[in-house]
mmCIF file of C-alpha atoms in Angstrom:
data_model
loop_
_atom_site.group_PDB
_atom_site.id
_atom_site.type_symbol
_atom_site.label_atom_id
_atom_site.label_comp_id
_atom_site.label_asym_id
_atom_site.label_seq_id
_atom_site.Cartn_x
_atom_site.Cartn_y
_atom_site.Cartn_z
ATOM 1 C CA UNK A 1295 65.145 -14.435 24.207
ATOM 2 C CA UNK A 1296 62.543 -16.228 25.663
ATOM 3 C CA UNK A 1297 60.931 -19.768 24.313
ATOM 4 C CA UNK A 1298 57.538 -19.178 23.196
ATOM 5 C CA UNK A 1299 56.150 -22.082 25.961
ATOM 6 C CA UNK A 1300 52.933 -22.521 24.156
ATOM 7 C CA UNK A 1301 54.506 -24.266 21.431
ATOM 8 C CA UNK A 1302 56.330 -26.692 23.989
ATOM 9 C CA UNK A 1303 55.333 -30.111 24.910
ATOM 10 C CA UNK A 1304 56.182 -31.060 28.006
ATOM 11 C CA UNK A 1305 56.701 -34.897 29.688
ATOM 12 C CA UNK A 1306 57.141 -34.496 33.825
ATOM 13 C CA UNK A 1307 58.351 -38.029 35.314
ATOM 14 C CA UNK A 1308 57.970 -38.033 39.139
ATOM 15 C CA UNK A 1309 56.154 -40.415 41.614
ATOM 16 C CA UNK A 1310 55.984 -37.848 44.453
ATOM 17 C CA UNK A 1311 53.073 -36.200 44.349
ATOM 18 C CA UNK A 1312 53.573 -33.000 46.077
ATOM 19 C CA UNK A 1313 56.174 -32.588 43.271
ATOM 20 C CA UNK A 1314 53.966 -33.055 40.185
ATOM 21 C CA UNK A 1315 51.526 -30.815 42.665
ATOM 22 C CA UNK A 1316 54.386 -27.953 42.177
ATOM 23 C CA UNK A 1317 55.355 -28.133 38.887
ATOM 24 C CA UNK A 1318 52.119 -29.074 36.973
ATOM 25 C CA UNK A 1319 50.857 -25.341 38.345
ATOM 26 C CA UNK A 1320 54.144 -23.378 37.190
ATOM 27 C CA UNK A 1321 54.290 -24.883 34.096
ATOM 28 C CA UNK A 1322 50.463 -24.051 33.025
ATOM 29 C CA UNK A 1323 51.293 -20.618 34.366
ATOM 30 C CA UNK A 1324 54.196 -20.357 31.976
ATOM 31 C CA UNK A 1325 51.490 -21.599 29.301
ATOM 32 C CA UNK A 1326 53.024 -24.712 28.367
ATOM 33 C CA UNK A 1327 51.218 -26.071 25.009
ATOM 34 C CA UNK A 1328 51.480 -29.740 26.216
ATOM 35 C CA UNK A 1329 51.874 -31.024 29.389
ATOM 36 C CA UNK A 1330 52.012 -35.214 30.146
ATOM 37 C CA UNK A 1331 52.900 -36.755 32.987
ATOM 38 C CA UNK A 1332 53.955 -40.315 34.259
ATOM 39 C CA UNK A 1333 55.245 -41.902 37.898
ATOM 40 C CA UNK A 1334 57.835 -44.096 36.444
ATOM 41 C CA UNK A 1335 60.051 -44.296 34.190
ATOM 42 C CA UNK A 1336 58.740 -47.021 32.301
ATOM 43 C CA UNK A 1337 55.328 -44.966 31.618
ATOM 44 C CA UNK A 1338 57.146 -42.319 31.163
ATOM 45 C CA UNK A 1339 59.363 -43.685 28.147
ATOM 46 C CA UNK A 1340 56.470 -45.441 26.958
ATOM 47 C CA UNK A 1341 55.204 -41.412 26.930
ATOM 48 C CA UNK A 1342 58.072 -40.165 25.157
ATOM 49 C CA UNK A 1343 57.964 -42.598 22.823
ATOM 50 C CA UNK A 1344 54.278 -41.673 22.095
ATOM 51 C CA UNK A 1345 54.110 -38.215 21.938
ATOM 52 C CA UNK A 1346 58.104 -37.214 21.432
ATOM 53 C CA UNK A 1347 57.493 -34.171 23.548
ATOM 54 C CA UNK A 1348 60.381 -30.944 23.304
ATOM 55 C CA UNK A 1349 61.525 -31.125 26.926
ATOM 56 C CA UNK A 1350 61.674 -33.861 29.607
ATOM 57 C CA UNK A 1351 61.570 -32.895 33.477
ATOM 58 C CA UNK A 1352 62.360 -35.783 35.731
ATOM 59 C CA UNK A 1353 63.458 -36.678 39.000
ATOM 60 C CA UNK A 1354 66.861 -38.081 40.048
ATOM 61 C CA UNK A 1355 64.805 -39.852 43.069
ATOM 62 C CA UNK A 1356 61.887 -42.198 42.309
ATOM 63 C CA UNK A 1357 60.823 -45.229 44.104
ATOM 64 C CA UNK A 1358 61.350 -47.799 41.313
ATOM 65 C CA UNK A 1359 64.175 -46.616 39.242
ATOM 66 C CA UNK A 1360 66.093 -43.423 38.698
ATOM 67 C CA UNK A 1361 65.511 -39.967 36.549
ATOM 68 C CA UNK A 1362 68.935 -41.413 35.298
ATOM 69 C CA UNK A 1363 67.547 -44.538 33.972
ATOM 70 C CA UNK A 1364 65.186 -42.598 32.185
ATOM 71 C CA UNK A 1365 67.879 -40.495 30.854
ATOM 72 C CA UNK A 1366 69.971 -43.327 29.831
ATOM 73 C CA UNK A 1367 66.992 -44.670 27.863
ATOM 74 C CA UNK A 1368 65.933 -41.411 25.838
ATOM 75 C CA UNK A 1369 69.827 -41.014 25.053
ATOM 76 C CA UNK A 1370 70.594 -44.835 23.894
ATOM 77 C CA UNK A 1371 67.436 -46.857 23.469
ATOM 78 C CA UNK A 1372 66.627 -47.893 19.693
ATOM 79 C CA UNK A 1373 63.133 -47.284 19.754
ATOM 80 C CA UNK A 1374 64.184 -43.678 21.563
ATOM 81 C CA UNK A 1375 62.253 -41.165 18.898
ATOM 82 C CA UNK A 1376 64.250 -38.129 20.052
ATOM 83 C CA UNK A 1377 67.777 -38.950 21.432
ATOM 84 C CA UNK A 1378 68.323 -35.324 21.437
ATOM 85 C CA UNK A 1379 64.997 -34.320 23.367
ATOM 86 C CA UNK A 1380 66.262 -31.527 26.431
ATOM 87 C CA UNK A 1381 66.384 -33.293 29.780
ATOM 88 C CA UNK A 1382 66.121 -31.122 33.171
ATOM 89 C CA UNK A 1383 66.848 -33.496 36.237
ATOM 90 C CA UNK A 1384 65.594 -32.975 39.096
ATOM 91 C CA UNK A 1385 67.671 -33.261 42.819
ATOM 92 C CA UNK A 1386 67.984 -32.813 46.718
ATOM 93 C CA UNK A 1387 69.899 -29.695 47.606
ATOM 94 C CA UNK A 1388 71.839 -31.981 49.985
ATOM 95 C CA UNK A 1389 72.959 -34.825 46.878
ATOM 96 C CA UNK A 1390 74.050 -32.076 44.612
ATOM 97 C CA UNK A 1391 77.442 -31.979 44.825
ATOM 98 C CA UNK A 1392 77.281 -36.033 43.877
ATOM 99 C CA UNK A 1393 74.934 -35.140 41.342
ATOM 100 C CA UNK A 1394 75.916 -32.510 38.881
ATOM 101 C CA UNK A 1395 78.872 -34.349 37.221
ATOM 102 C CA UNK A 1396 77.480 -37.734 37.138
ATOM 103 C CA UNK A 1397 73.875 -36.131 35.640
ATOM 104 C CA UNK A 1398 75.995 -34.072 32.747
ATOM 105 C CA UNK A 1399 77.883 -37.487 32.201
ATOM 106 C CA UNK A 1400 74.717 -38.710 31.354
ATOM 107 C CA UNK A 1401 73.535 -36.577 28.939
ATOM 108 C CA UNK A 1402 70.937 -33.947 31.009
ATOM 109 C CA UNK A 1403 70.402 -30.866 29.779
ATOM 110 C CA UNK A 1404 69.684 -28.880 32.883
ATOM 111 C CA UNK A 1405 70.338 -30.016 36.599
ATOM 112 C CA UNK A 1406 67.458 -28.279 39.214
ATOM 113 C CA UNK A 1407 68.274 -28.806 42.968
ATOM 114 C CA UNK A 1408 65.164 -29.039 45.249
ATOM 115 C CA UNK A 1409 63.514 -26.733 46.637
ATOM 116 C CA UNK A 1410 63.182 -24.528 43.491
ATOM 117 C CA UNK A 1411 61.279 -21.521 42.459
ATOM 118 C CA UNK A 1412 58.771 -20.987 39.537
ATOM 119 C CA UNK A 1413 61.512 -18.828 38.751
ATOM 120 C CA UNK A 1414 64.542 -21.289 38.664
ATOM 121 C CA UNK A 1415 62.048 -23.600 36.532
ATOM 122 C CA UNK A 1416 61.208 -21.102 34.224
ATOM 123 C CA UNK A 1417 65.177 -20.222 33.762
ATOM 124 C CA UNK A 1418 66.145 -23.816 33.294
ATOM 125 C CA UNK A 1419 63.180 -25.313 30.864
ATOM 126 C CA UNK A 1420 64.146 -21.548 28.641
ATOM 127 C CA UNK A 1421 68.133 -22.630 29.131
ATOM 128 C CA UNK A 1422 67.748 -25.938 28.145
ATOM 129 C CA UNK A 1423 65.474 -25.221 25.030
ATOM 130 C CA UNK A 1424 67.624 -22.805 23.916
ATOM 131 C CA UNK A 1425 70.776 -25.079 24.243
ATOM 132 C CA UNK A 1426 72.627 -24.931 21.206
ATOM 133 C CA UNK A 1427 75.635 -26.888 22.192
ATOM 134 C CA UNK A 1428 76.933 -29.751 19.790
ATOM 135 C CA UNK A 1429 75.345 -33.218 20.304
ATOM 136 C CA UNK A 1430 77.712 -35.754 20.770
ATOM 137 C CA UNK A 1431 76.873 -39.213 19.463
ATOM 138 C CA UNK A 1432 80.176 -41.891 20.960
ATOM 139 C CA UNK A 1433 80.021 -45.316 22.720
ATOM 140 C CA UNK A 1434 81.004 -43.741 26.113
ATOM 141 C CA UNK A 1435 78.811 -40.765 25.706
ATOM 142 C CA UNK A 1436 75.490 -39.403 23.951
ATOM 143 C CA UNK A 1437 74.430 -35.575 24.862
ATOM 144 C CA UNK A 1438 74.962 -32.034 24.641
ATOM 145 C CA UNK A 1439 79.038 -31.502 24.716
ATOM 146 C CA UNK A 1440 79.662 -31.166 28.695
ATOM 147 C CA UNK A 1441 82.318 -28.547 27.494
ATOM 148 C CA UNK A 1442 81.096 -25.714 29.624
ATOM 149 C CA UNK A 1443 82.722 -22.864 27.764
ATOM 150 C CA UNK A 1444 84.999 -22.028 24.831
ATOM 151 C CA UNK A 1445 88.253 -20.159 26.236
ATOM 152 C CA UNK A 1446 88.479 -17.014 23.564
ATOM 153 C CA UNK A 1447 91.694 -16.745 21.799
ATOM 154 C CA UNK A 1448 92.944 -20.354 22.740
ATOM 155 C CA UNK A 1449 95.623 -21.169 20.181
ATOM 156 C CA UNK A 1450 96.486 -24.933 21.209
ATOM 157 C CA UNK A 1451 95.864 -27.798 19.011
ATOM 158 C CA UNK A 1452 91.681 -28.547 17.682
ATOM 159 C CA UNK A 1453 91.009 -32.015 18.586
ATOM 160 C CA UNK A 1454 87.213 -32.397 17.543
ATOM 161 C CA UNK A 1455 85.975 -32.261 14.098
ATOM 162 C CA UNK A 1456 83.368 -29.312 14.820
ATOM 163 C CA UNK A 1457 85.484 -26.765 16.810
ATOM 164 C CA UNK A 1458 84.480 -23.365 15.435
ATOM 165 C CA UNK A 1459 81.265 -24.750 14.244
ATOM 166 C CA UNK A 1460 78.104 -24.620 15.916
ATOM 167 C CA UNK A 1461 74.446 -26.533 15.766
ATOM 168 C CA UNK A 1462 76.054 -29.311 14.442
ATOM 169 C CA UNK A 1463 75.902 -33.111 15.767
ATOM 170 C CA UNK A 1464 79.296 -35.317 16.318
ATOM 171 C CA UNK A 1465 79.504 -38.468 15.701
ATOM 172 C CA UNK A 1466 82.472 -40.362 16.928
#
């Protein structure tokens, strides 16, 4: 099922131009409610702070700081109004294979390698919206479980409190 996107606010946190230039356009076309944008990540929290939008894109590569810094922030920052706010990070094709683990470390949502299609942004902003993994709250870690998959008919020992329960946050 498909999010309705006109009830989705949106923050986009990029300094390249020609990359707010591509995504603005898809995301109006998808009929996104709510669209802010900032070029750093300090404008940017200051934005989600503000408005506490549904879905943050960013990008891994900014002059000033890091999508991850921003990520870091929304996740473990006090005065973070969402900690559990979706977060699709942006990346180069050719960093990818650096990226992935180190970005679901940090808490993303969604991971979108460079060059993408209104497509691919489209699939991840529904994917990550619709994410209904647990959210784990510890001191080395604050996100979405980075469990990709439950192994059916495993019969070995349960070592988290909320295995076999779902939409439910962990706090450790």
């Amino acid at each position: 099922m498909t999010p309705d996107f006109g009830k989705l606010d949106i923050l986009v946190v990029a300094d390249p131009l020609p990359l707010k230039m591509l995504i603005m356009p898809v995301l109006d076309e998808l009929g996104v409610g709510n669209i802010v944008s900032a070029s750093n990540i300090n404008e940017g929290f200051n934005l989600f702070r503000r408005h506490s939008p549904g879905l943050v894109i960013t990008d891994w590569d900014m002059a000033r700081a890091s999508g991850v810094d921003l990520i870091k922030m929304i996740r473990r920052d006090a005065t973070s109004p969402n900690q559990k706010a979706p977060v699709i990070l942006l990346a180069n094709h050719e960093t990818a294979t650096k990226r992935v683990t180190p970005a679901r470390d940090l808490g993303a949502n969604g991971f979108l390698l460079k060059p993408f299609t209104a497509d691919d942004l489209r699939t991840q902003i529904a994917a990550a919206v619709e994410d209904r993994r647990e959210f784990i709250v510890s001191q080395q870690f604050v996100g979405p479980n980075r469990r990709e998959q439950t192994v059916p008919g495993y019969d070995g020992p349960r070592r988290r409190a909320a295995d076999g329960k779902k939409d439910r946050e962990i706090r450790v």
